[in-house]
Amino acid sequence: MSDVRTHFSKAKEEVQFPDWLLYHRYILDEWESKLILSPDHTSGDKVTSVDLRYWDNLHDVMKVISQNDIELKDVDLRGNKGADGKCLAQASRLFGKTLTSLDLGGCPSIDETALAFLGGMSMLQTLNLSDILHIQDYHVEKLLDYNLRLLEHLTINGCIQLTNKSLECVARQRNRIKTLNATTNTNYTWHGVVEVLYKCEALDSIDFSYCPNVKFFGCITRLSNHPLDRDLKQYVSRSLKKLRLEA
């Protein structure tokens, strides 16, 4: 058990937390540990989703999950510095054919190597790459155009190296992408946004908030110069449930 305790559990010995938080976090830690190490304790319910945000030694944890015959579909690794190329290589090998949702938001160790192993997770439908500083346009193009052909929900908030090329890649997926969160980026412009709005007909939620070069009225007033001639207002009312372009 000691090899797979969470960062939070270890920190409790050194950092003063409020009593109520200590108690509830401790209970949750114990439950998560039992869930992963002894999945039979759930009275027959199948474990398919795990929260590994605070876990150490992810290599050992992944191995234990696999040995316990857990058919993993949903993994949350947000902010975990142990989520690196080695971790994703192992996850791809063990769970690449079952994993449908992966959250890597804010993971500081995601680099070129780690991004390459995402291509082996061919069943992914939901992917969060928020605040991954290494990700560039060609990574998005490779993942969407060639590897992750089932992906429907993509979050790339704060990926500051991405440009309109990534949005054009999203637009090429047309009827596949349903959710796009792409906030906090200075490289996106109205042209890239319009490409996505027009071509991704399955979109029901899109967020370009805090992108200073994207302005809602800019999209509307410049439509006459766009090669596509459909009415944006009619399209939005027909398809989108959520459109955010906050400054």
PDB file of N, CA, C and O in Angstrom, residues 147 191 237:
ATOM      1  N   ASN A 147      -4.656   9.459 -36.021  1.00  0.00           N
ATOM      2  CA  ASN A 147      -4.640   8.513 -34.904  1.00  0.00           C
ATOM      3  C   ASN A 147      -5.971   8.375 -34.169  1.00  0.00           C
ATOM      4  O   ASN A 147      -6.469   7.265 -33.996  1.00  0.00           O
ATOM      5  N   HIS A 191     -10.788  34.100 -38.403  1.00  0.00           N
ATOM      6  CA  HIS A 191     -10.798  33.197 -39.553  1.00  0.00           C
ATOM      7  C   HIS A 191     -10.843  31.736 -39.093  1.00  0.00           C
ATOM      8  O   HIS A 191     -11.628  30.924 -39.608  1.00  0.00           O
ATOM      9  N   SER A 237     -28.007  28.820 -34.450  1.00  0.00           N
ATOM     10  CA  SER A 237     -29.284  28.512 -33.818  1.00  0.00           C
ATOM     11  C   SER A 237     -29.685  27.063 -34.060  1.00  0.00           C
ATOM     12  O   SER A 237     -30.393  26.464 -33.266  1.00  0.00           O
TER      13      SER A 237
END
